[in-house]
mmCIF file of C-alpha atoms and ligand atoms in Angstrom:
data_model
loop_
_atom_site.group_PDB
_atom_site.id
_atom_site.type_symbol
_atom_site.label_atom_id
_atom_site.label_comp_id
_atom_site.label_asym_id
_atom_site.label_seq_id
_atom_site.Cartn_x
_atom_site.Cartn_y
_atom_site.Cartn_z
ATOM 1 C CA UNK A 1 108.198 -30.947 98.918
ATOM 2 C CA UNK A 2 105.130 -31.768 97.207
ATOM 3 C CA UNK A 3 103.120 -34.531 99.448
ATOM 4 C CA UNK A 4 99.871 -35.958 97.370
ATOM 5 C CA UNK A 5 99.894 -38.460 94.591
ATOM 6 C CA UNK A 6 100.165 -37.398 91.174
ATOM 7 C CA UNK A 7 98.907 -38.838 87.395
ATOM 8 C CA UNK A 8 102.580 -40.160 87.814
ATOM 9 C CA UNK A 9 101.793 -42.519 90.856
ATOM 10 C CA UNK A 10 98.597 -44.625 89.095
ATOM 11 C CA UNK A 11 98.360 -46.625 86.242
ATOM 12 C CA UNK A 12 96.387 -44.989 83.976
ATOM 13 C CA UNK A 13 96.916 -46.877 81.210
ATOM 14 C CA UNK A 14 93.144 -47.982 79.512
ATOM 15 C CA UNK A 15 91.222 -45.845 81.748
ATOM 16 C CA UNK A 16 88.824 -43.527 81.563
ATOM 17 C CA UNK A 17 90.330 -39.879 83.483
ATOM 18 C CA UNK A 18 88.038 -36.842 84.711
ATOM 19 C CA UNK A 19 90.306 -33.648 84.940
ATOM 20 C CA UNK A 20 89.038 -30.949 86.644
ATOM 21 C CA UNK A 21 91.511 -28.168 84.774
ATOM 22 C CA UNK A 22 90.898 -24.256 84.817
ATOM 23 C CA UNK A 23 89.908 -22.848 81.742
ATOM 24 C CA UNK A 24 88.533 -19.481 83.107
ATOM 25 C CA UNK A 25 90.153 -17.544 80.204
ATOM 26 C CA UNK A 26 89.637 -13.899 79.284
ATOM 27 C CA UNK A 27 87.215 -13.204 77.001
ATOM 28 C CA UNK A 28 86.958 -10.406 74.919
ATOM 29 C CA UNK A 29 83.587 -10.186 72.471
ATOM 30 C CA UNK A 30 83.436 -14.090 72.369
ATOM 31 C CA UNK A 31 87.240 -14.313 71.519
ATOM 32 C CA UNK A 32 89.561 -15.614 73.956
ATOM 33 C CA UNK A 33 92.449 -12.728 74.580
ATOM 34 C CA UNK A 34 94.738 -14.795 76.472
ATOM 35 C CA UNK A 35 95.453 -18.993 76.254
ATOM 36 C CA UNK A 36 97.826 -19.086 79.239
ATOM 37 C CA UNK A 37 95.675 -21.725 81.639
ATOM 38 C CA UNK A 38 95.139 -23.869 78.403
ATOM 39 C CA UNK A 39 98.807 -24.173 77.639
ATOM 40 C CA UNK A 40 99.215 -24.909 81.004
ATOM 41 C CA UNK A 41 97.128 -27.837 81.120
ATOM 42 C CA UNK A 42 98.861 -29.188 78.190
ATOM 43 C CA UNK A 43 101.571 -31.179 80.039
ATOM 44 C CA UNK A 44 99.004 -33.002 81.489
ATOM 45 C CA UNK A 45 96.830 -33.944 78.893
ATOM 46 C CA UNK A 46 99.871 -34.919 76.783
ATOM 47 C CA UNK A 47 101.323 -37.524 79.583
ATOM 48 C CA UNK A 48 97.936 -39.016 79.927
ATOM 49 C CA UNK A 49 97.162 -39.621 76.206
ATOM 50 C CA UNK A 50 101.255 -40.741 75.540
ATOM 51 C CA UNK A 51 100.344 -42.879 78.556
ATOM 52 C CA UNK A 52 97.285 -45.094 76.800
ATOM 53 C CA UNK A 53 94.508 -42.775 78.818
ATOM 54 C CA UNK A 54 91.241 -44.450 77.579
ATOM 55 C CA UNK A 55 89.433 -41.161 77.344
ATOM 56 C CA UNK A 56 90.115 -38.003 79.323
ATOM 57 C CA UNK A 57 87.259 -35.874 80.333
ATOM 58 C CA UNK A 58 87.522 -32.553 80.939
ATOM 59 C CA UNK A 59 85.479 -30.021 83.554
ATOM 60 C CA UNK A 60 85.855 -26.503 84.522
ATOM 61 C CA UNK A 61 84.151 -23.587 85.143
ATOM 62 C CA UNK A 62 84.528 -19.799 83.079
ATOM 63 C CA UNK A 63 83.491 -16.618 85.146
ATOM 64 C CA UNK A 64 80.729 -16.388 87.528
ATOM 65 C CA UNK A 65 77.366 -17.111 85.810
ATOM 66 C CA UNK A 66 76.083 -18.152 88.917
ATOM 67 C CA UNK A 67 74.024 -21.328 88.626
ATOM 68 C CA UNK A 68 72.411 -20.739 85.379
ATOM 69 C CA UNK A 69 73.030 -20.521 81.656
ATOM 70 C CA UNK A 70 74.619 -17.780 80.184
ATOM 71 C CA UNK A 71 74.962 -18.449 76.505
ATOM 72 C CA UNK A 72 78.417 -15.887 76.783
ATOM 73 C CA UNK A 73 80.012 -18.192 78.748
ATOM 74 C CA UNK A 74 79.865 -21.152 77.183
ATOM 75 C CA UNK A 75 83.049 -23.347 77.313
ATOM 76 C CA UNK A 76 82.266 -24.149 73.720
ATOM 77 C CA UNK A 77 85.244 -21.693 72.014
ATOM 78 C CA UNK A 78 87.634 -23.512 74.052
ATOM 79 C CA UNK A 79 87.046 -26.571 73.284
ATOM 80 C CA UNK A 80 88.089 -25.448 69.669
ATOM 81 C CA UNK A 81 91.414 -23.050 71.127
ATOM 82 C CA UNK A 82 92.235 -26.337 72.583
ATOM 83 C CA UNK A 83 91.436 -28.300 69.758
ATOM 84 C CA UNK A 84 94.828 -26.185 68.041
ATOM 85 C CA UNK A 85 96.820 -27.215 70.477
ATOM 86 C CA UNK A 86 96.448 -31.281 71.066
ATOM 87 C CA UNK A 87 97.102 -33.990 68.999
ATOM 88 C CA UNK A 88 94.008 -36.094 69.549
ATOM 89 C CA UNK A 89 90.151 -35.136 68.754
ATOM 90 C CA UNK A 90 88.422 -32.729 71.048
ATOM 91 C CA UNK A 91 85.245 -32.866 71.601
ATOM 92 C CA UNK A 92 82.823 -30.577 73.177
ATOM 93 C CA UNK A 93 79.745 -31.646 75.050
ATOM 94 C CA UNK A 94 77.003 -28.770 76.328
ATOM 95 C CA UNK A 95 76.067 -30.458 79.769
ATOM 96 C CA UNK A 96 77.817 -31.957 82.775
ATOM 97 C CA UNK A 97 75.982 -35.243 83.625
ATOM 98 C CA UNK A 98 73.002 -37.395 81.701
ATOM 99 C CA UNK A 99 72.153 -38.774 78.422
ATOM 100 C CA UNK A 100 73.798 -36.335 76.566
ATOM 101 C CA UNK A 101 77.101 -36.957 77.933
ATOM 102 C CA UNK A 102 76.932 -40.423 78.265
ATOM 103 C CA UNK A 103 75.693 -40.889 75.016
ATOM 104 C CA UNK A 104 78.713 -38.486 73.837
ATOM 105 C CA UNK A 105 81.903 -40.324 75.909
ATOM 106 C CA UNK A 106 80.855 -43.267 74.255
ATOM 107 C CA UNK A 107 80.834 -41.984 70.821
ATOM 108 C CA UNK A 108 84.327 -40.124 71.351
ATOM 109 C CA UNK A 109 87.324 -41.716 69.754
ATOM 110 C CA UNK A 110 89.578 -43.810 72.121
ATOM 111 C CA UNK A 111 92.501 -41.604 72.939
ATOM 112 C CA UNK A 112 90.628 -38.211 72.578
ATOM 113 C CA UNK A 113 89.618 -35.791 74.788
ATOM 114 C CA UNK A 114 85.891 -34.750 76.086
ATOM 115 C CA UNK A 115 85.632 -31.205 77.256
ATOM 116 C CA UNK A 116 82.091 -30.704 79.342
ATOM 117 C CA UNK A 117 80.257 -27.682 79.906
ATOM 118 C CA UNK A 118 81.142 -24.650 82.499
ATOM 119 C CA UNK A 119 80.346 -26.488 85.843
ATOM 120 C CA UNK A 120 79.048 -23.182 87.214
ATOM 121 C CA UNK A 121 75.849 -23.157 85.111
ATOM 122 C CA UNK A 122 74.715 -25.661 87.985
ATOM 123 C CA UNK A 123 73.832 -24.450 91.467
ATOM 124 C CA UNK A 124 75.713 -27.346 92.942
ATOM 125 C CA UNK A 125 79.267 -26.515 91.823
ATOM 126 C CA UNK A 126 80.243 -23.294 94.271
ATOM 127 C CA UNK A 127 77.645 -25.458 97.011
ATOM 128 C CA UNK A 128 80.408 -28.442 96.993
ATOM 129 C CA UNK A 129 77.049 -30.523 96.441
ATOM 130 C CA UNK A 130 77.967 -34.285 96.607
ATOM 131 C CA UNK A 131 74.801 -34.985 94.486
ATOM 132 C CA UNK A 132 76.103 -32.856 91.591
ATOM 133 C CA UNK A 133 79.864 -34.332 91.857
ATOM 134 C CA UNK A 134 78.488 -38.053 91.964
ATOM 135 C CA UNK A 135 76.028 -37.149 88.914
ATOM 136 C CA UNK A 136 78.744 -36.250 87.270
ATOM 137 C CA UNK A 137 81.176 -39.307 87.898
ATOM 138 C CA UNK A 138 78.451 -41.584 87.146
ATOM 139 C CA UNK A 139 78.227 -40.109 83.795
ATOM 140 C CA UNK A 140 81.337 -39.813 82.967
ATOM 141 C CA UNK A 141 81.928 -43.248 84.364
ATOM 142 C CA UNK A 142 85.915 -42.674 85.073
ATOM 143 C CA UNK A 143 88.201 -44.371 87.027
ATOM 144 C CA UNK A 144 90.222 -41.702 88.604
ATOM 145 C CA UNK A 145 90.154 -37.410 89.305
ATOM 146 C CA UNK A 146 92.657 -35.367 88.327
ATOM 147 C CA UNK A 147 92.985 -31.720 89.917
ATOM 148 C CA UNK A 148 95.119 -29.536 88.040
ATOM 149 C CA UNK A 149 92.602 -26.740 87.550
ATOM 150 C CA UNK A 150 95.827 -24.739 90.135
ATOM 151 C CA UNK A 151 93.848 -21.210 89.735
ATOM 152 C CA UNK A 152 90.773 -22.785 91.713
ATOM 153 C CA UNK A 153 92.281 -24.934 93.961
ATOM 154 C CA UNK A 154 91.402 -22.358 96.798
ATOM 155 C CA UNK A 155 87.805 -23.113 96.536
ATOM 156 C CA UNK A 156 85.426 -25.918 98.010
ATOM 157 C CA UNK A 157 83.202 -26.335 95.104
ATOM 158 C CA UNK A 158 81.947 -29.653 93.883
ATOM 159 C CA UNK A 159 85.009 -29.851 91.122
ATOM 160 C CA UNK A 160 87.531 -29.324 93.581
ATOM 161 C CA UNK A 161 86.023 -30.760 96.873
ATOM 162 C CA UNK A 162 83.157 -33.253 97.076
ATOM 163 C CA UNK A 163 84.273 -34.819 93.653
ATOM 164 C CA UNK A 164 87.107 -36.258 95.400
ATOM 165 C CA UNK A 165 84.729 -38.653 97.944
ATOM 166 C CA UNK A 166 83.530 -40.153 94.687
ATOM 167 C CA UNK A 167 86.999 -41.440 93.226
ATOM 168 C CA UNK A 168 90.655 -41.852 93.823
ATOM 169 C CA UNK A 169 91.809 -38.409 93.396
ATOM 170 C CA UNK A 170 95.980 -37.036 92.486
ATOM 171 C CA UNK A 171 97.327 -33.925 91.339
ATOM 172 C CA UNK A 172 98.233 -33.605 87.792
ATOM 173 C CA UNK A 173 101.328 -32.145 86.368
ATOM 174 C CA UNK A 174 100.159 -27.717 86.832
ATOM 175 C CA UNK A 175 99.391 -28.529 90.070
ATOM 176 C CA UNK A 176 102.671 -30.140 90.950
ATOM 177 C CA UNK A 177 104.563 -27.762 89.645
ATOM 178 C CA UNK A 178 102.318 -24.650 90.997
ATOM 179 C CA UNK A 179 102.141 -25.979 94.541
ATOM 180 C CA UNK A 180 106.082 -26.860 94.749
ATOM 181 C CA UNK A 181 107.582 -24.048 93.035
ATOM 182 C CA UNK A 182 105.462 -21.821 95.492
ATOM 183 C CA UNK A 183 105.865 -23.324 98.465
ATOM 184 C CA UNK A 184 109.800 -23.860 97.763
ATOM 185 C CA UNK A 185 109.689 -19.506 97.855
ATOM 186 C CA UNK A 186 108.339 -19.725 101.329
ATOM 187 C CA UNK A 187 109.912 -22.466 102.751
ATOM 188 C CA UNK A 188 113.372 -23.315 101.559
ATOM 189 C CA UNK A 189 114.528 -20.252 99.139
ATOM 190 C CA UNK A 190 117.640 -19.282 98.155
ATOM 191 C CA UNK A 191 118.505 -15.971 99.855
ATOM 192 C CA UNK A 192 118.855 -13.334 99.760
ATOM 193 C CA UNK A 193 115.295 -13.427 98.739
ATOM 194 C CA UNK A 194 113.632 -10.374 97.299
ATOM 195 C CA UNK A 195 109.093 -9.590 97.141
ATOM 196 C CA UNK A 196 108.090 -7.279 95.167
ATOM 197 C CA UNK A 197 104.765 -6.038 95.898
ATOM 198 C CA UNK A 198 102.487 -3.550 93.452
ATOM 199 C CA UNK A 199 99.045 -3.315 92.235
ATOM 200 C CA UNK A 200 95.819 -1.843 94.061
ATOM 201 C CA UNK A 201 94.587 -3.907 96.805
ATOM 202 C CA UNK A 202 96.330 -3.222 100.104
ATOM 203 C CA UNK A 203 93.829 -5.714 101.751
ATOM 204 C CA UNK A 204 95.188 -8.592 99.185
ATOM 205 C CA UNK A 205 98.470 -7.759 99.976
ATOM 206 C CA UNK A 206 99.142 -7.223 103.856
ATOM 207 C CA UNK A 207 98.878 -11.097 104.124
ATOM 208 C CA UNK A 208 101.535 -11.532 102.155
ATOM 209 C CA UNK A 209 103.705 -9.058 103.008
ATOM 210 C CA UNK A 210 103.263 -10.442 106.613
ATOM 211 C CA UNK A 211 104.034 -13.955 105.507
ATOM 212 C CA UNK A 212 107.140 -12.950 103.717
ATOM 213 C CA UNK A 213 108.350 -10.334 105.873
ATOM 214 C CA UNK A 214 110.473 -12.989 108.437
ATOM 215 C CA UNK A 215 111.392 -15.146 104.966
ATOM 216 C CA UNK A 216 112.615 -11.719 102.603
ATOM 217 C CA UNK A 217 115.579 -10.068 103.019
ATOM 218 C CA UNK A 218 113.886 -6.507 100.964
ATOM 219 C CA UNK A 219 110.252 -6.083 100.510
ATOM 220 C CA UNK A 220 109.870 -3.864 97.725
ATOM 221 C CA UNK A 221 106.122 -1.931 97.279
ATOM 222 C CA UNK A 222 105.286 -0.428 93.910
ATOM 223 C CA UNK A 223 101.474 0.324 92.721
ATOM 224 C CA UNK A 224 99.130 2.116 92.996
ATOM 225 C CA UNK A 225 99.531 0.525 97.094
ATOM 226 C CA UNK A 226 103.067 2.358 97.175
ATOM 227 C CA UNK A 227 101.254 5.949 95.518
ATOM 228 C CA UNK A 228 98.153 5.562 97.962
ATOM 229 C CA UNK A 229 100.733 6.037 100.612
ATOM 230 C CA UNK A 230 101.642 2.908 102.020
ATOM 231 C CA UNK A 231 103.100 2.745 105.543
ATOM 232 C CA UNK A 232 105.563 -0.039 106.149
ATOM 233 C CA UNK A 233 106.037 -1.162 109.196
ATOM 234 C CA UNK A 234 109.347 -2.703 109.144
ATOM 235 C CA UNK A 235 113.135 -1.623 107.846
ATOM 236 C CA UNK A 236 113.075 -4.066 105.458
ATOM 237 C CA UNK A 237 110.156 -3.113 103.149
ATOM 238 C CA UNK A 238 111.250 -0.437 100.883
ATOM 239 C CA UNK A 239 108.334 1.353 99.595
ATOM 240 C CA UNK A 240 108.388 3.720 96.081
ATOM 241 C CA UNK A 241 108.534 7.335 96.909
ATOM 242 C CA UNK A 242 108.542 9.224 93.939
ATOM 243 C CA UNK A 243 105.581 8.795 90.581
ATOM 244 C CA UNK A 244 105.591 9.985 86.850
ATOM 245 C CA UNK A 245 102.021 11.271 86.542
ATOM 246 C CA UNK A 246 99.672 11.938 84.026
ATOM 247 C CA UNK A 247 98.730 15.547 82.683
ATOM 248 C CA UNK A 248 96.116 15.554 85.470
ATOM 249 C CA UNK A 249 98.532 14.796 88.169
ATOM 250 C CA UNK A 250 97.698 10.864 88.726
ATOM 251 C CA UNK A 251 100.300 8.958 89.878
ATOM 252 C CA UNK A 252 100.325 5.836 87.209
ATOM 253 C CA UNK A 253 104.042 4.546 87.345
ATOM 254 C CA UNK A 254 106.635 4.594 89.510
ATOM 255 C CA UNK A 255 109.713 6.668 88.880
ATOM 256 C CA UNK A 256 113.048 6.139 86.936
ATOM 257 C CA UNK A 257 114.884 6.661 89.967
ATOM 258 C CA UNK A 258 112.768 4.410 92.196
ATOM 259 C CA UNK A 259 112.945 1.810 89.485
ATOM 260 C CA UNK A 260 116.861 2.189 89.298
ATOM 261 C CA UNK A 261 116.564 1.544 93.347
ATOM 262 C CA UNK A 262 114.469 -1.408 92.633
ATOM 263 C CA UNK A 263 116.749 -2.954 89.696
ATOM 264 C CA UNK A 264 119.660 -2.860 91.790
ATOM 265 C CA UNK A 265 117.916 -4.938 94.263
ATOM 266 C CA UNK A 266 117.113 -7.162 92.284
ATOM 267 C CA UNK A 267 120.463 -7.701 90.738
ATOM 268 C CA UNK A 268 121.643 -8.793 94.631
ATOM 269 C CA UNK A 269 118.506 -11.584 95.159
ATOM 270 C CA UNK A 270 118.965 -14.938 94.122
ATOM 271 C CA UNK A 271 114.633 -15.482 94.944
ATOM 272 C CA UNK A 272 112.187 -13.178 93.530
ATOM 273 C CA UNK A 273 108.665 -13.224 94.109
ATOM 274 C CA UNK A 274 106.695 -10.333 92.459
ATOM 275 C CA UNK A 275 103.117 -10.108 92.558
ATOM 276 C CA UNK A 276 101.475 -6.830 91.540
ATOM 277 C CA UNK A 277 102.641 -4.355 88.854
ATOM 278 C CA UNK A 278 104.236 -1.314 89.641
ATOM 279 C CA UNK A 279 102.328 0.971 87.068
ATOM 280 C CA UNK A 280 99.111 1.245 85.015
ATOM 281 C CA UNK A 281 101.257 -1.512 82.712
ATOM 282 C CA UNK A 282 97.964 -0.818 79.678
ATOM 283 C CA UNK A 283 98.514 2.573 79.246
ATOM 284 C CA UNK A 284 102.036 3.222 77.981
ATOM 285 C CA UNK A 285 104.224 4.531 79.114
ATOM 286 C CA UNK A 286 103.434 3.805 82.473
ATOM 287 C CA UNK A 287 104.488 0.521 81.905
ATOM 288 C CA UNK A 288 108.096 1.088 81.753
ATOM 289 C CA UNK A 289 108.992 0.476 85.495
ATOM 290 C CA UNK A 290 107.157 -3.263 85.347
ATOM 291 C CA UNK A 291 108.939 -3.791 81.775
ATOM 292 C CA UNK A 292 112.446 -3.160 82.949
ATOM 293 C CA UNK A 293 111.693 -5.397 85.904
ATOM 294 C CA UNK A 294 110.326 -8.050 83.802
ATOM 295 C CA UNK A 295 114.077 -7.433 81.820
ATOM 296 C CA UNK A 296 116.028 -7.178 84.665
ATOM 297 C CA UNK A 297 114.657 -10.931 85.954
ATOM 298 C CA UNK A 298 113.828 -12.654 83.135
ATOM 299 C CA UNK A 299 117.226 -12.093 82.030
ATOM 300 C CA UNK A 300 118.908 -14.016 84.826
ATOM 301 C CA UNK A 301 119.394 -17.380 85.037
ATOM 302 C CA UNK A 302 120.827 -18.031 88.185
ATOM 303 C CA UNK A 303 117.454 -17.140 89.882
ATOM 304 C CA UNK A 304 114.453 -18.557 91.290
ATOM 305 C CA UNK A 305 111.991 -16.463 89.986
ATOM 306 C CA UNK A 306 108.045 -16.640 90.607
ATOM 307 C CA UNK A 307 105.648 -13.759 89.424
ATOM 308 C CA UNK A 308 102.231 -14.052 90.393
ATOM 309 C CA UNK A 309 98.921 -12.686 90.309
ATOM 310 C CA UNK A 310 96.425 -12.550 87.600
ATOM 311 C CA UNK A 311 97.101 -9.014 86.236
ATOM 312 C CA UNK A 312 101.806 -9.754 86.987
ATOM 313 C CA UNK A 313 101.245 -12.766 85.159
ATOM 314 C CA UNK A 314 99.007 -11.816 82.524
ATOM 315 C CA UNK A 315 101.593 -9.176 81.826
ATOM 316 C CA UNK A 316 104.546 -11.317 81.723
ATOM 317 C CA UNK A 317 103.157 -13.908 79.728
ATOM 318 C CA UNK A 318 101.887 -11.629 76.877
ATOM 319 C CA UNK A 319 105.497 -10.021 76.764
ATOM 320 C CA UNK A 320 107.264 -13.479 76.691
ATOM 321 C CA UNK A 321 105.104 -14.069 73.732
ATOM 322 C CA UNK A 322 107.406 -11.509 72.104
ATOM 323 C CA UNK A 323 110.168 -11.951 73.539
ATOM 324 C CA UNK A 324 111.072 -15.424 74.213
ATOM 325 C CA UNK A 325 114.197 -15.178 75.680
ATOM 326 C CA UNK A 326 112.873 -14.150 78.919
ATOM 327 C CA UNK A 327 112.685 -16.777 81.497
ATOM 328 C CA UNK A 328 111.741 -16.956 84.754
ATOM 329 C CA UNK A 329 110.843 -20.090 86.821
ATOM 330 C CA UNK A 330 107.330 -19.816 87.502
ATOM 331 C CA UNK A 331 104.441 -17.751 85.688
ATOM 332 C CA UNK A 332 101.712 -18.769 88.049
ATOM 333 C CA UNK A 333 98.046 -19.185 86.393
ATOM 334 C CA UNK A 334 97.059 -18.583 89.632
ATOM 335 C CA UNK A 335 95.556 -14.964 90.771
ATOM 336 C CA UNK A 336 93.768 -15.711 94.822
ATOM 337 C CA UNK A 337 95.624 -19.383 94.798
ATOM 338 C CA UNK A 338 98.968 -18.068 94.711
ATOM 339 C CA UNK A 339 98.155 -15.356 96.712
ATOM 340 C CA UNK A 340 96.182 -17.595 99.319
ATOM 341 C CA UNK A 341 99.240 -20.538 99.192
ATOM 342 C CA UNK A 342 102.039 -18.366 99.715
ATOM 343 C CA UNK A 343 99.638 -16.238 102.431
ATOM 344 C CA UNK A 344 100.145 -19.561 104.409
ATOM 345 C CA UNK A 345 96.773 -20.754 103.674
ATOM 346 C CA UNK A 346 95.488 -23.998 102.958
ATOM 347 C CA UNK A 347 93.900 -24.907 99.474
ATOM 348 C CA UNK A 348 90.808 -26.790 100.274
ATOM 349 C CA UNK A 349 91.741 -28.132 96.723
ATOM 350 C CA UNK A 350 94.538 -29.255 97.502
ATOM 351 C CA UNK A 351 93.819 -30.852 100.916
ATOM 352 C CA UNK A 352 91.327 -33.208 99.430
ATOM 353 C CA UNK A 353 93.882 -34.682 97.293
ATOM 354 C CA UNK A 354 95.192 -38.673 98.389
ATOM 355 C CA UNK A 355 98.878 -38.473 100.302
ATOM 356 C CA UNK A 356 101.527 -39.730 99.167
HETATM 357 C C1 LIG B 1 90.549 -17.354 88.912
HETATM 358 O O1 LIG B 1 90.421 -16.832 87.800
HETATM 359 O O2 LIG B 1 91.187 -16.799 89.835
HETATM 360 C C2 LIG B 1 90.008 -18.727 89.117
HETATM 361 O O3 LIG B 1 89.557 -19.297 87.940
HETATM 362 C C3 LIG B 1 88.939 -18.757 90.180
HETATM 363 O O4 LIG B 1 87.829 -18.030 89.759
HETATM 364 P P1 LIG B 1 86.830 -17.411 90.854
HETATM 365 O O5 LIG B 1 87.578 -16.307 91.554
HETATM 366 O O6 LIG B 1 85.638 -16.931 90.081
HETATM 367 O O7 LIG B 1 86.472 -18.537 91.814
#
């Protein structure tokens, strides 16, 4: 299923690893509101340093600063979130390439791990600039690239693209998983298989209603799509027809009956893939239709389950954190990579990575 090398197919052991992960976390005043995509990256960074990883350098990017400094988003905090979470030194350097991080590698224990600055303070990152990727292998002066930064694998930039003509380059362990839990829901799933669509952007979501529509046995659409007055165009998408509104007559959830419609769905499907909640989830209680969905699957453990999307996921994850006993296969840190891999499209990302 999954067809490029991996951290598990080179010997590591000694060497010194660049990992391009994706730490674009939500901030809220300076404070980071969610660590999903640095948990994520754990597995990986835990295999390499059990494995005798020399040092392991770390690069991403956080929001969209554009090519120059902005002092807000600094990668800096994480450095210290992720600091909690590892056993082995972090530290944090503020620049990409040069003295500095030379000069700061070297210094770094053996074992620990190097986190750089965000990539996108430099023009060259979003132009795929080979320049700027080579600057920054030579500084870093490691052996191999990792990608497992999954949530930007649908973007040539110099991280994800050119960096990979500079060194031997395998998926690490997010990436693995991301890609072939994914691309097992669109190409060998256990039926009957069930989407569930919600959320605001039709335009998003057409492509992968199209994609799924020969693969799903009962496209369900929910959101703010469904109250905007979606028109299916097949039998088998099943679209919410009734809304609890608010006192000024918005339609922010869908209704108990629809959601009954929808549970019992979803107590028949053996795949679910739900991208998109079905209400305005941070304004109680419009959340209830998305939290008795997230019941109804998590609950079951004779499902593939795969819930997507940056605001689904965000959502799931933050309720997991109370209530544990939820499980569900996949909680993608993906938002426009899940949605552009199981659209059928290719991850430039991904592409660039050596076969297997
Ligand atoms: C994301 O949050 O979806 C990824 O980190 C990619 O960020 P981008 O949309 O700014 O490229």
């Amino acid at each position: 299923m999954f067809n490029k090398q991996t951290i598990k197919d080179i010997k590591f052991k000694g060497k010194t690893v660049l990992v391009r992960v994706d730490y674009n976390v939500p901030l809220k005043d300076g404070k980071i509101t969610s660590d999903l995509r640095i948990k994520a990256s754990l597995p990986t960074l835990e295999y390499l340093i059990s494995g005798g990883a020399k040092k392991i350098i770390l690069i991403s990017h956080l929001g969209r600063p554009e090519g120059t400094k902005v002092s807000e988003l600094s990668l800096k905090p994480v450095a210290g979130a992720l600091a909690n979470l590892v056993s082995v030194p972090v530290t944090f350097i503020s620049d990409v390439s040069g003295p500095d991080v030379e000069e700061g590698i070297k210094k770094a224990p053996k074992g620990s791990i190097v986190l750089l600055e965000n990539l996108r303070f430099w023009p060259g990152e979003e132009k795929n600039s080979s320049d700027f990727a080579r600057e920054i292998v030579e500084s870093v002066n490691a052996d191999f690239f990792v990608q497992d930064g999954f949530a930007v694998i649908h973007r040539a930039h110099a991280s994800t693209d050119a960096i990979t003509r500079e060194l031997p380059s395998v998926a690490g362990l997010l990436v693995e998983k991301e890609v072939s839990v994914l691309s097992s829901a669109i190409s060998n799933p256990k039926k009957p298989v069930l989407v569930i669509i919600g959320g605001a952007k039709v335009e998003d979501k057409q492509p992968l209603i199209d994609k799924f529509l020969p693969i799903a046995d009962k496209i369900y659409v929910g959101g703010k799509i469904a109250s905007d007055g979606y028109k299916p165009n097949s039998e088998k998408i099943v679209v919410a027809a009734d809304f609890k509104t608010d006192s000024e007559g918005n339609k922010l959830d869908i209704s108990d009956s629809d959601t009954e419609k929808l549970l019992e769905l979803v107590a028949g499907a053996k795949t679910i893939v739900w991208n998109g909640v079905l209400g305005k989830v941070e304004d109680k209680p419009f959340d209830e239709a998305s939290l008795k969905l997230a019941e109804a699957i998590g609950v079951r453990d004779d499902l593939t389950s795969v819930i997507c999307g940056g605001d689904t996921a965000g959502y799931v994850e933050n309720l997991i954190e109370t209530r544990p006993e939820l499980k569900y296969s996949l909680v993608s840190t993906g938002g426009g990579a899940s949605l552009e891999l199981l659209s059928g499209l290719e991850l430039p990302g991904l592409e660039a990575l050596e076969d297997k």
